[in-house]
Amino acid sequence: MKPPFPKLIELPAAPRNGSPAPELTSIHAARQRGPYGSSKYRGNCGGFLIRDLLRYHQPRRVLDPMTGSGTCRDVCRELAISCVSMDVRFGQDAAEPHLYEAVGKIDFAWLHPPYWRQIVYNDDPRCLSQAPTLDAFFARMRRVLRNCKSTLTPRGKIAVLIGGYSDRGVFQPLPHLLVAEAAKVGLRMAATEIIRLQYGNTSSSRSYRSSFIPGLHDQCLVLEAGAL
């Protein structure tokens, strides 16, 4: 007999505080993606988490060096926040420091990088999804983080949305590894990790013969300059 399993999960009550975005907690569950970006862009996330982060941190200028389908840009437009967008598809490599010389100072950077080679986005060798090894992936991620850090105002933040996955039979805990890599460039966690529940994943509609624990979330890590 199968044990009872509730279809609806009630989230724990959050303590009241002075947050300008009280809906933002360590668990983010938005079933809809909102009118941001394009759902046709594979791997694209909805905009509600970005919106809540921007409402909380209240930046005046945002950097999005991996713009993808433009989700962050659309959220910034709605909130009337200046947004600098770049993407390797347009020849702008987020790992190249010279691209940031004209950016100026920003208060918040949003990064939604490829989860290594879980989804290969193009055949450009500069794309993170083309990194031949995990070490190569994080070497480029460190460069990206270092570049973003160079643009931050003193209290600026970098938010990275990333998830773990099984790569050729080996689980790669990318969020946990990223925290250690960020420390190498002088960044530390500014708050608790945010667990973002994933809705509408392509894999969720498939059936598999193998046995595994399905991943239904990724993590948003908010970083700031400073030693651990």
Coordinates of N, CA and C in Angstrom, one line a residue:
M1 N 0.8 -1.2 0.0 CA 0.0 0.0 0.0 C 0.9 1.3 0.0
K2 N 0.6 2.2 -0.9 CA 1.3 3.4 -0.9 C 0.9 4.3 0.2
P3 N 1.9 5.0 0.9 CA 1.6 5.9 1.9 C 0.9 7.1 1.4
P4 N 0.0 7.8 2.1 CA -0.7 9.0 1.6 C 0.3 10.1 1.3
F5 N 0.1 10.8 0.2 CA 1.1 11.8 -0.1 C 0.2 13.0 -0.5
P6 N 0.3 14.1 0.2 CA -0.5 15.3 -0.1 C 0.0 16.0 -1.4
K7 N -1.0 16.3 -2.2 CA -0.7 17.0 -3.5 C -0.4 18.5 -3.2
L8 N -0.9 19.1 -2.2 CA -0.6 20.5 -1.9 C 0.2 20.5 -0.6
I9 N 1.2 21.3 -0.6 CA 2.1 21.4 0.5 C 2.0 22.8 1.1
E10 N 1.6 22.9 2.3 CA 1.5 24.2 3.0 C 2.9 24.7 3.5
L11 N 3.3 25.8 3.0 CA 4.6 26.3 3.5 C 4.6 26.8 4.9
P12 N 5.7 26.7 5.6 CA 5.7 27.2 7.0 C 5.5 28.7 7.1
A13 N 4.9 29.1 8.2 CA 4.6 30.5 8.4 C 6.0 31.2 8.6
A14 N 6.1 32.4 7.9 CA 7.3 33.2 8.0 C 7.1 34.3 9.1
P15 N 8.2 34.6 9.9 CA 8.1 35.6 10.9 C 7.9 37.0 10.3
R16 N 7.1 37.8 10.9 CA 6.9 39.2 10.4 C 8.2 40.0 10.7
N17 N 8.5 40.8 9.7 CA 9.7 41.7 9.8 C 9.5 42.9 8.9
G18 N 10.5 43.8 8.9 CA 10.3 45.0 8.1 C 10.7 44.9 6.6
S19 N 10.7 43.7 6.1 CA 11.1 43.5 4.7 C 10.2 44.2 3.7
P20 N 10.7 44.9 2.7 CA 9.9 45.6 1.7 C 9.3 44.5 0.7
A21 N 9.7 43.3 0.9 CA 9.1 42.2 0.0 C 8.8 41.0 1.0
P22 N 7.8 41.1 1.8 CA 7.5 40.1 2.8 C 7.2 38.7 2.2
E23 N 6.9 38.6 0.9 CA 6.6 37.3 0.3 C 7.9 36.6 0.0
L24 N 9.0 37.3 0.0 CA 10.3 36.6 -0.3 C 10.9 35.9 1.0
T25 N 10.9 34.6 0.9 CA 11.4 33.8 2.0 C 12.4 32.8 1.4
S26 N 12.9 31.9 2.2 CA 13.9 30.9 1.7 C 13.3 29.8 0.8
I27 N 12.0 29.9 0.6 CA 11.3 29.0 -0.3 C 10.5 29.8 -1.3
H28 N 10.7 29.7 -2.6 CA 10.0 30.5 -3.5 C 9.2 29.6 -4.4
A29 N 7.9 29.7 -4.4 CA 7.0 28.9 -5.2 C 6.0 29.7 -6.0
A30 N 6.4 29.9 -7.3 CA 5.5 30.6 -8.2 C 5.1 29.7 -9.3
R31 N 3.9 29.3 -9.4 CA 3.4 28.4 -10.4 C 3.4 29.0 -11.8
Q32 N 3.2 30.3 -11.9 CA 3.2 31.0 -13.2 C 4.5 31.8 -13.4
R33 N 4.9 32.0 -14.6 CA 6.2 32.6 -15.0 C 6.0 34.1 -15.0
G34 N 4.8 34.6 -15.3 CA 4.6 36.0 -15.4 C 4.9 36.5 -16.8
P35 N 4.6 37.8 -17.1 CA 4.8 38.3 -18.5 C 6.3 38.7 -18.7
Y36 N 7.2 37.9 -18.4 CA 8.6 38.2 -18.5 C 9.4 37.2 -19.3
G37 N 10.2 37.7 -20.2 CA 11.0 36.8 -21.1 C 10.1 35.9 -22.0
S38 N 10.7 34.8 -22.4 CA 10.0 33.9 -23.3 C 10.1 32.5 -22.8
S39 N 8.9 31.8 -22.7 CA 8.9 30.4 -22.2 C 9.4 29.5 -23.3
K40 N 9.6 30.0 -24.5 CA 10.1 29.2 -25.6 C 11.6 29.0 -25.5
Y41 N 12.3 29.8 -24.7 CA 13.7 29.8 -24.5 C 14.0 28.7 -23.5
R42 N 14.6 27.6 -23.9 CA 14.7 26.4 -22.9 C 15.6 26.8 -21.8
G43 N 15.2 26.4 -20.6 CA 15.9 26.7 -19.4 C 15.6 28.0 -18.8
N44 N 14.7 28.8 -19.4 CA 14.4 30.1 -18.9 C 13.6 30.0 -17.7
C45 N 13.8 30.9 -16.7 CA 13.0 30.9 -15.5 C 12.0 32.1 -15.6
G46 N 11.0 31.9 -14.8 CA 10.0 33.0 -14.7 C 10.6 34.2 -13.9
G47 N 9.8 35.3 -14.0 CA 10.4 36.6 -13.4 C 10.0 36.9 -12.0
F48 N 9.1 36.1 -11.4 CA 8.7 36.5 -10.0 C 9.8 36.5 -9.0
L49 N 10.7 35.6 -9.0 CA 11.8 35.6 -8.1 C 12.6 36.8 -8.3
I50 N 13.0 37.2 -9.5 CA 13.7 38.4 -9.8 C 13.0 39.6 -9.3
R51 N 11.7 39.7 -9.5 CA 10.9 40.8 -9.1 C 11.0 40.9 -7.6
D52 N 10.8 39.8 -6.9 CA 10.8 39.9 -5.4 C 12.2 40.3 -4.9
L53 N 13.3 39.8 -5.5 CA 14.6 40.2 -5.1 C 14.9 41.7 -5.3
L54 N 14.4 42.2 -6.4 CA 14.6 43.6 -6.7 C 13.8 44.5 -5.8
R55 N 12.6 44.0 -5.5 CA 11.7 44.8 -4.5 C 12.4 44.8 -3.1
Y56 N 13.1 43.7 -2.8 CA 13.7 43.6 -1.5 C 15.0 44.5 -1.4
H57 N 15.9 44.3 -2.4 CA 17.1 45.0 -2.4 C 17.1 46.5 -2.9
Q58 N 16.0 46.8 -3.7 CA 15.8 48.1 -4.2 C 17.0 48.8 -4.9
P59 N 17.5 48.1 -5.9 CA 18.7 48.7 -6.6 C 18.2 49.8 -7.5
R60 N 19.2 50.6 -7.9 CA 18.9 51.7 -8.9 C 19.4 51.2 -10.3
R61 N 20.4 50.4 -10.3 CA 21.0 49.9 -11.6 C 21.2 48.4 -11.4
V62 N 20.8 47.6 -12.4 CA 21.0 46.2 -12.4 C 21.8 45.7 -13.6
L63 N 22.7 44.7 -13.4 CA 23.5 44.1 -14.4 C 23.0 42.7 -14.7
D64 N 22.7 42.4 -16.0 CA 22.3 41.0 -16.4 C 23.2 40.6 -17.5
P65 N 24.4 39.9 -17.2 CA 25.4 39.6 -18.2 C 25.0 38.3 -19.0
M66 N 24.0 37.6 -18.6 CA 23.5 36.4 -19.3 C 22.0 36.5 -19.5
T67 N 21.7 37.5 -20.4 CA 20.3 37.9 -20.5 C 19.3 36.8 -21.0
G68 N 19.8 35.9 -21.8 CA 18.9 34.8 -22.3 C 17.8 35.4 -23.1
S69 N 16.5 35.1 -22.7 CA 15.3 35.7 -23.4 C 14.9 37.0 -22.8
G70 N 15.7 37.6 -21.9 CA 15.4 38.9 -21.4 C 14.4 39.0 -20.2
T71 N 14.3 37.9 -19.4 CA 13.5 38.0 -18.2 C 13.8 39.1 -17.3
C72 N 15.1 39.2 -16.9 CA 15.5 40.2 -15.9 C 15.2 41.6 -16.5
R73 N 15.5 41.8 -17.7 CA 15.3 43.1 -18.4 C 13.8 43.4 -18.4
D74 N 12.9 42.5 -18.6 CA 11.5 42.8 -18.6 C 11.0 43.2 -17.2
V75 N 11.6 42.4 -16.2 CA 11.2 42.8 -14.8 C 11.7 44.2 -14.4
C76 N 12.9 44.5 -14.8 CA 13.4 45.8 -14.5 C 12.6 46.9 -15.2
R77 N 12.2 46.6 -16.4 CA 11.4 47.6 -17.2 C 10.0 47.9 -16.4
E78 N 9.4 46.8 -15.9 CA 8.2 46.9 -15.1 C 8.4 47.8 -13.9
L79 N 9.6 47.6 -13.2 CA 9.8 48.3 -12.0 C 10.6 49.6 -12.2
A80 N 10.8 50.0 -13.4 CA 11.4 51.3 -13.8 C 12.8 51.3 -13.2
I81 N 13.6 50.2 -13.3 CA 15.0 50.1 -12.9 C 15.9 50.0 -14.1
S82 N 16.9 50.8 -14.1 CA 17.9 50.7 -15.2 C 18.5 49.3 -15.3
C83 N 18.6 48.7 -16.4 CA 19.2 47.4 -16.6 C 20.2 47.3 -17.7
V84 N 21.4 46.8 -17.4 CA 22.4 46.6 -18.4 C 22.4 45.1 -18.8
S85 N 22.1 44.8 -20.0 CA 22.0 43.4 -20.5 C 23.1 43.1 -21.5
M86 N 23.6 41.8 -21.3 CA 24.6 41.3 -22.3 C 24.3 39.8 -22.5
D87 N 24.9 39.2 -23.5 CA 24.7 37.8 -23.7 C 25.7 37.3 -24.8
V88 N 26.2 36.1 -24.6 CA 27.2 35.6 -25.5 C 26.7 35.4 -26.9
R89 N 25.3 35.3 -27.0 CA 24.7 35.1 -28.3 C 24.9 36.4 -29.2
F90 N 25.2 37.5 -28.5 CA 25.4 38.8 -29.2 C 26.9 39.1 -29.2
G91 N 27.7 38.1 -29.0 CA 29.2 38.3 -29.0 C 29.7 38.9 -27.7
Q92 N 28.9 39.0 -26.7 CA 29.3 39.6 -25.4 C 29.6 38.5 -24.4
D93 N 30.9 38.2 -24.1 CA 31.3 37.1 -23.3 C 31.4 37.6 -21.8
A94 N 30.5 37.1 -21.0 CA 30.5 37.6 -19.6 C 31.8 37.4 -18.8
A95 N 32.6 36.5 -19.3 CA 33.9 36.2 -18.7 C 35.0 37.2 -19.1
E96 N 34.8 38.1 -20.0 CA 35.8 39.0 -20.5 C 35.7 40.3 -19.7
P97 N 36.7 40.7 -19.0 CA 36.6 41.9 -18.1 C 36.4 43.2 -18.9
H98 N 36.9 43.3 -20.1 CA 36.8 44.6 -20.8 C 35.4 45.0 -21.1
L99 N 34.5 44.1 -21.2 CA 33.1 44.4 -21.4 C 32.5 45.2 -20.3
Y100 N 33.1 45.1 -19.1 CA 32.5 45.8 -17.9 C 33.0 47.2 -17.7
E101 N 34.0 47.6 -18.5 CA 34.6 48.9 -18.3 C 33.6 50.0 -18.6
A102 N 32.6 49.8 -19.5 CA 31.6 50.8 -19.8 C 30.3 50.7 -19.0
V103 N 30.3 49.6 -18.1 CA 29.0 49.4 -17.4 C 28.8 50.4 -16.3
G104 N 29.8 50.8 -15.7 CA 29.7 51.7 -14.5 C 29.3 51.0 -13.3
K105 N 28.9 51.7 -12.2 CA 28.6 51.0 -11.0 C 27.1 50.5 -11.0
I106 N 26.9 49.3 -10.5 CA 25.6 48.8 -10.4 C 25.4 48.3 -8.9
D107 N 24.1 48.2 -8.6 CA 23.7 47.8 -7.2 C 23.4 46.3 -7.1
F108 N 23.1 45.7 -8.2 CA 22.6 44.3 -8.2 C 22.9 43.7 -9.5
A109 N 23.4 42.4 -9.4 CA 23.7 41.6 -10.6 C 22.8 40.4 -10.6
W110 N 22.2 40.0 -11.7 CA 21.4 38.8 -11.7 C 22.1 37.8 -12.7
L111 N 22.4 36.6 -12.2 CA 23.1 35.6 -13.0 C 22.2 34.4 -13.1
H112 N 21.9 33.9 -14.3 CA 21.2 32.6 -14.4 C 22.0 31.9 -15.5
P113 N 23.2 31.3 -15.0 CA 24.1 30.7 -16.0 C 23.6 29.3 -16.4
P114 N 24.1 28.7 -17.5 CA 23.8 27.3 -17.7 C 24.2 26.4 -16.6
Y115 N 23.5 25.4 -16.3 CA 23.9 24.4 -15.3 C 24.9 23.5 -15.9
W116 N 26.1 24.0 -16.1 CA 27.1 23.3 -16.9 C 26.6 22.8 -18.2
R117 N 26.6 21.5 -18.5 CA 26.2 21.0 -19.8 C 24.8 20.3 -19.7
Q118 N 24.0 20.6 -18.7 CA 22.7 20.0 -18.6 C 21.9 20.4 -19.9
I119 N 22.0 21.6 -20.3 CA 21.4 22.1 -21.5 C 22.5 22.8 -22.3
V120 N 22.8 22.3 -23.5 CA 23.8 23.0 -24.3 C 23.1 24.0 -25.2
Y121 N 23.4 25.3 -25.0 CA 22.7 26.3 -25.6 C 23.1 26.7 -27.0
N122 N 24.4 26.6 -27.3 CA 24.9 26.9 -28.7 C 26.3 26.2 -28.8
D123 N 26.9 26.4 -29.9 CA 28.2 25.8 -30.2 C 29.4 26.8 -30.0
D124 N 29.1 28.0 -29.3 CA 30.1 29.0 -29.1 C 31.0 28.4 -27.9
P125 N 32.3 28.3 -28.1 CA 33.2 27.7 -27.0 C 33.2 28.6 -25.8
R126 N 32.8 29.8 -25.9 CA 32.8 30.7 -24.8 C 31.6 30.5 -23.9
C127 N 30.6 29.8 -24.4 CA 29.4 29.6 -23.6 C 29.7 28.6 -22.5
L128 N 29.2 28.9 -21.3 CA 29.4 28.0 -20.1 C 28.9 26.6 -20.4
S129 N 27.9 26.4 -21.2 CA 27.4 25.1 -21.4 C 28.4 24.2 -22.3
Q130 N 29.4 24.9 -22.9 CA 30.4 24.2 -23.7 C 31.6 23.9 -22.9
A131 N 31.7 24.2 -21.6 CA 32.9 23.9 -20.8 C 33.1 22.4 -20.8
P132 N 34.3 21.9 -21.2 CA 34.6 20.5 -21.4 C 34.6 19.7 -20.0
T133 N 35.0 20.4 -19.0 CA 35.0 19.8 -17.6 C 34.4 20.7 -16.6
L134 N 34.1 20.1 -15.4 CA 33.6 20.9 -14.3 C 34.6 22.0 -13.9
D135 N 35.8 21.6 -13.9 CA 36.9 22.6 -13.5 C 36.9 23.8 -14.5
A136 N 36.7 23.5 -15.7 CA 36.7 24.6 -16.7 C 35.4 25.4 -16.6
F137 N 34.3 24.8 -16.3 CA 33.1 25.5 -16.0 C 33.3 26.5 -14.9
F138 N 33.8 26.1 -13.7 CA 34.0 27.0 -12.6 C 35.1 28.0 -12.8
A139 N 36.1 27.7 -13.6 CA 37.1 28.7 -13.9 C 36.5 29.9 -14.6
R140 N 35.6 29.6 -15.5 CA 34.9 30.7 -16.2 C 33.9 31.4 -15.3
M141 N 33.2 30.6 -14.4 CA 32.3 31.2 -13.5 C 33.0 32.2 -12.6
R142 N 34.2 31.8 -12.1 CA 35.0 32.7 -11.2 C 35.3 34.0 -12.0
R143 N 35.6 33.9 -13.2 CA 35.9 35.2 -14.0 C 34.6 36.0 -14.1
V144 N 33.5 35.4 -14.3 CA 32.2 36.1 -14.4 C 31.9 36.8 -13.1
L145 N 32.1 36.1 -12.0 CA 31.8 36.6 -10.7 C 32.8 37.8 -10.3
R146 N 34.0 37.6 -10.7 CA 35.0 38.6 -10.5 C 34.6 39.9 -11.2
N147 N 34.2 39.7 -12.5 CA 33.8 40.9 -13.3 C 32.6 41.6 -12.7
C148 N 31.6 40.8 -12.3 CA 30.4 41.4 -11.7 C 30.8 42.1 -10.4
K149 N 31.6 41.5 -9.6 CA 32.1 42.1 -8.3 C 32.7 43.5 -8.6
S150 N 33.5 43.6 -9.7 CA 34.2 44.9 -10.0 C 33.2 46.0 -10.2
T151 N 32.0 45.7 -10.6 CA 31.0 46.8 -10.8 C 30.1 47.1 -9.6
L152 N 30.2 46.4 -8.6 CA 29.3 46.6 -7.5 C 29.6 47.8 -6.7
T153 N 28.5 48.5 -6.2 CA 28.6 49.5 -5.2 C 28.9 48.9 -3.9
P154 N 29.3 49.6 -2.9 CA 29.8 49.0 -1.6 C 28.8 48.0 -1.0
R155 N 27.5 48.2 -1.1 CA 26.5 47.3 -0.6 C 25.8 46.5 -1.7
G156 N 26.4 46.4 -2.8 CA 25.8 45.7 -3.9 C 25.7 44.2 -3.7
K157 N 24.9 43.5 -4.5 CA 24.6 42.1 -4.3 C 24.7 41.4 -5.7
I158 N 25.1 40.2 -5.7 CA 25.0 39.3 -6.9 C 24.1 38.1 -6.6
A159 N 23.1 37.9 -7.3 CA 22.2 36.8 -7.2 C 22.5 35.8 -8.3
V160 N 22.7 34.5 -7.9 CA 23.0 33.5 -8.9 C 21.9 32.4 -8.8
L161 N 21.2 32.1 -9.8 CA 20.2 31.0 -9.8 C 20.9 29.8 -10.5
I162 N 21.0 28.7 -9.8 CA 21.7 27.5 -10.3 C 21.2 26.3 -9.6
G163 N 21.3 25.1 -10.3 CA 20.8 23.9 -9.7 C 21.7 22.8 -9.9
G164 N 21.6 21.8 -9.1 CA 22.4 20.5 -9.3 C 21.7 19.6 -10.2
Y165 N 22.5 18.7 -10.8 CA 21.9 17.7 -11.7 C 22.9 16.5 -11.8
S166 N 22.4 15.4 -12.3 CA 23.2 14.2 -12.6 C 23.8 14.3 -14.0
D167 N 25.1 14.4 -14.0 CA 25.8 14.5 -15.3 C 26.5 13.2 -15.6
R168 N 26.0 12.5 -16.5 CA 26.6 11.2 -17.0 C 26.8 10.2 -15.8
G169 N 25.7 10.2 -14.9 CA 25.7 9.3 -13.8 C 26.3 9.8 -12.6
V170 N 26.9 11.0 -12.6 CA 27.5 11.6 -11.4 C 26.8 12.8 -11.0
F171 N 26.3 12.9 -9.8 CA 25.5 14.1 -9.4 C 26.5 15.2 -9.1
Q172 N 26.2 16.4 -9.7 CA 27.0 17.6 -9.6 C 26.2 18.6 -8.7
P173 N 26.6 18.8 -7.5 CA 25.9 19.8 -6.6 C 26.4 21.2 -6.9
L174 N 26.0 21.7 -8.0 CA 26.5 23.0 -8.5 C 26.4 24.2 -7.5
P175 N 25.2 24.3 -6.8 CA 25.1 25.4 -5.9 C 26.1 25.4 -4.7
H176 N 26.3 24.2 -4.2 CA 27.2 24.0 -3.1 C 28.7 24.3 -3.6
L177 N 29.0 23.8 -4.7 CA 30.3 24.1 -5.3 C 30.5 25.6 -5.6
L178 N 29.5 26.2 -6.0 CA 29.6 27.6 -6.4 C 29.9 28.5 -5.2
V179 N 29.4 28.2 -4.0 CA 29.7 29.0 -2.8 C 31.2 29.0 -2.6
A180 N 31.8 27.8 -2.7 CA 33.3 27.7 -2.5 C 34.0 28.4 -3.5
E181 N 33.6 28.4 -4.8 CA 34.2 29.1 -5.9 C 34.1 30.6 -5.7
A182 N 32.9 31.1 -5.2 CA 32.7 32.5 -5.0 C 33.7 33.0 -3.9
A183 N 33.9 32.2 -2.9 CA 34.8 32.6 -1.9 C 36.2 32.9 -2.4
K184 N 36.6 32.2 -3.5 CA 38.0 32.4 -4.1 C 38.1 33.8 -4.7
V185 N 37.0 34.5 -5.0 CA 37.1 35.8 -5.6 C 36.6 36.9 -4.6
G186 N 36.5 36.5 -3.3 CA 36.1 37.5 -2.3 C 34.7 37.7 -2.2
L187 N 33.8 36.7 -2.4 CA 32.4 36.8 -2.3 C 31.9 35.9 -1.2
R188 N 30.9 36.3 -0.5 CA 30.3 35.4 0.6 C 28.8 35.5 0.5
M189 N 28.1 34.5 1.1 CA 26.7 34.5 1.1 C 26.2 35.7 1.9
A190 N 25.2 36.4 1.4 CA 24.7 37.6 2.0 C 23.4 37.2 2.8
A191 N 22.8 36.1 2.5 CA 21.6 35.6 3.1 C 21.4 34.1 2.9
T192 N 20.4 33.6 3.5 CA 20.1 32.2 3.3 C 19.9 31.9 1.8
E193 N 20.2 30.7 1.4 CA 19.9 30.3 0.0 C 18.4 30.2 -0.1
I194 N 17.9 30.5 -1.3 CA 16.5 30.5 -1.6 C 16.2 29.3 -2.5
I195 N 15.4 28.4 -2.0 CA 15.0 27.2 -2.8 C 13.8 27.6 -3.7
R196 N 14.1 27.6 -5.0 CA 13.0 27.9 -6.0 C 12.4 26.6 -6.5
L197 N 11.1 26.4 -6.3 CA 10.4 25.2 -6.8 C 10.2 25.4 -8.3
Q198 N 10.5 24.3 -9.0 CA 10.4 24.4 -10.5 C 9.1 23.8 -10.9
Y199 N 8.3 24.6 -11.7 CA 7.1 24.1 -12.3 C 7.2 24.1 -13.8
G200 N 6.6 23.1 -14.4 CA 6.6 23.0 -15.9 C 7.9 22.5 -16.5
N201 N 8.7 21.8 -15.7 CA 9.9 21.3 -16.3 C 9.6 20.3 -17.4
T202 N 10.4 20.2 -18.5 CA 10.1 19.3 -19.6 C 10.2 17.9 -19.1
S203 N 11.2 17.6 -18.2 CA 11.4 16.2 -17.6 C 10.2 15.8 -16.8
S204 N 9.4 16.7 -16.2 CA 8.4 16.3 -15.4 C 7.2 15.6 -16.1
S205 N 7.2 15.7 -17.4 CA 6.1 15.1 -18.2 C 6.6 13.8 -18.8
R206 N 7.8 13.4 -18.5 CA 8.3 12.1 -19.1 C 8.3 11.0 -18.1
S207 N 8.4 9.8 -18.6 CA 8.6 8.6 -17.7 C 9.9 7.9 -18.0
Y208 N 10.5 7.4 -16.9 CA 11.8 6.8 -17.0 C 11.8 5.4 -16.4
R209 N 12.6 4.5 -16.9 CA 12.6 3.2 -16.4 C 13.6 3.1 -15.2
S210 N 14.6 4.0 -15.2 CA 15.6 4.0 -14.1 C 15.0 4.6 -12.8
S211 N 15.6 4.3 -11.7 CA 15.2 4.8 -10.4 C 16.1 5.9 -9.9
F212 N 15.5 7.0 -9.6 CA 16.3 8.1 -9.1 C 15.4 9.1 -8.3
I213 N 16.0 10.0 -7.6 CA 15.2 11.0 -6.8 C 15.1 12.2 -7.7
P214 N 14.0 12.6 -8.2 CA 13.8 13.7 -9.1 C 14.1 15.0 -8.4
G215 N 14.8 15.9 -9.1 CA 15.1 17.2 -8.6 C 14.0 18.2 -9.0
L216 N 13.3 18.8 -8.1 CA 12.2 19.7 -8.4 C 12.5 21.2 -8.0
H217 N 13.8 21.5 -7.8 CA 14.1 22.8 -7.4 C 15.5 23.2 -7.9
D218 N 15.8 24.5 -7.9 CA 17.1 25.0 -8.0 C 17.3 26.0 -6.9
Q219 N 18.5 26.6 -6.8 CA 18.8 27.5 -5.7 C 19.2 28.9 -6.1
C220 N 18.8 29.9 -5.4 CA 19.3 31.2 -5.7 C 20.2 31.6 -4.5
L221 N 21.4 31.9 -4.9 CA 22.4 32.3 -3.9 C 22.7 33.8 -4.0
V222 N 22.5 34.5 -3.0 CA 22.7 36.0 -3.0 C 24.1 36.2 -2.3
L223 N 25.0 36.8 -3.1 CA 26.4 37.0 -2.7 C 26.7 38.5 -2.5
E224 N 27.7 38.8 -1.7 CA 28.2 40.1 -1.5 C 29.7 40.1 -1.3
A225 N 30.4 41.2 -1.4 CA 31.8 41.2 -1.3 C 32.2 41.1 0.2
G226 N 33.2 40.3 0.5 CA 33.6 40.1 1.9 C 34.2 38.7 2.1
A227 N 35.0 38.5 3.1 CA 35.6 37.2 3.4 C 34.6 36.4 4.2
L228 N 34.7 35.1 4.1 CA 33.8 34.2 4.9 C 34.1 34.3 6.4

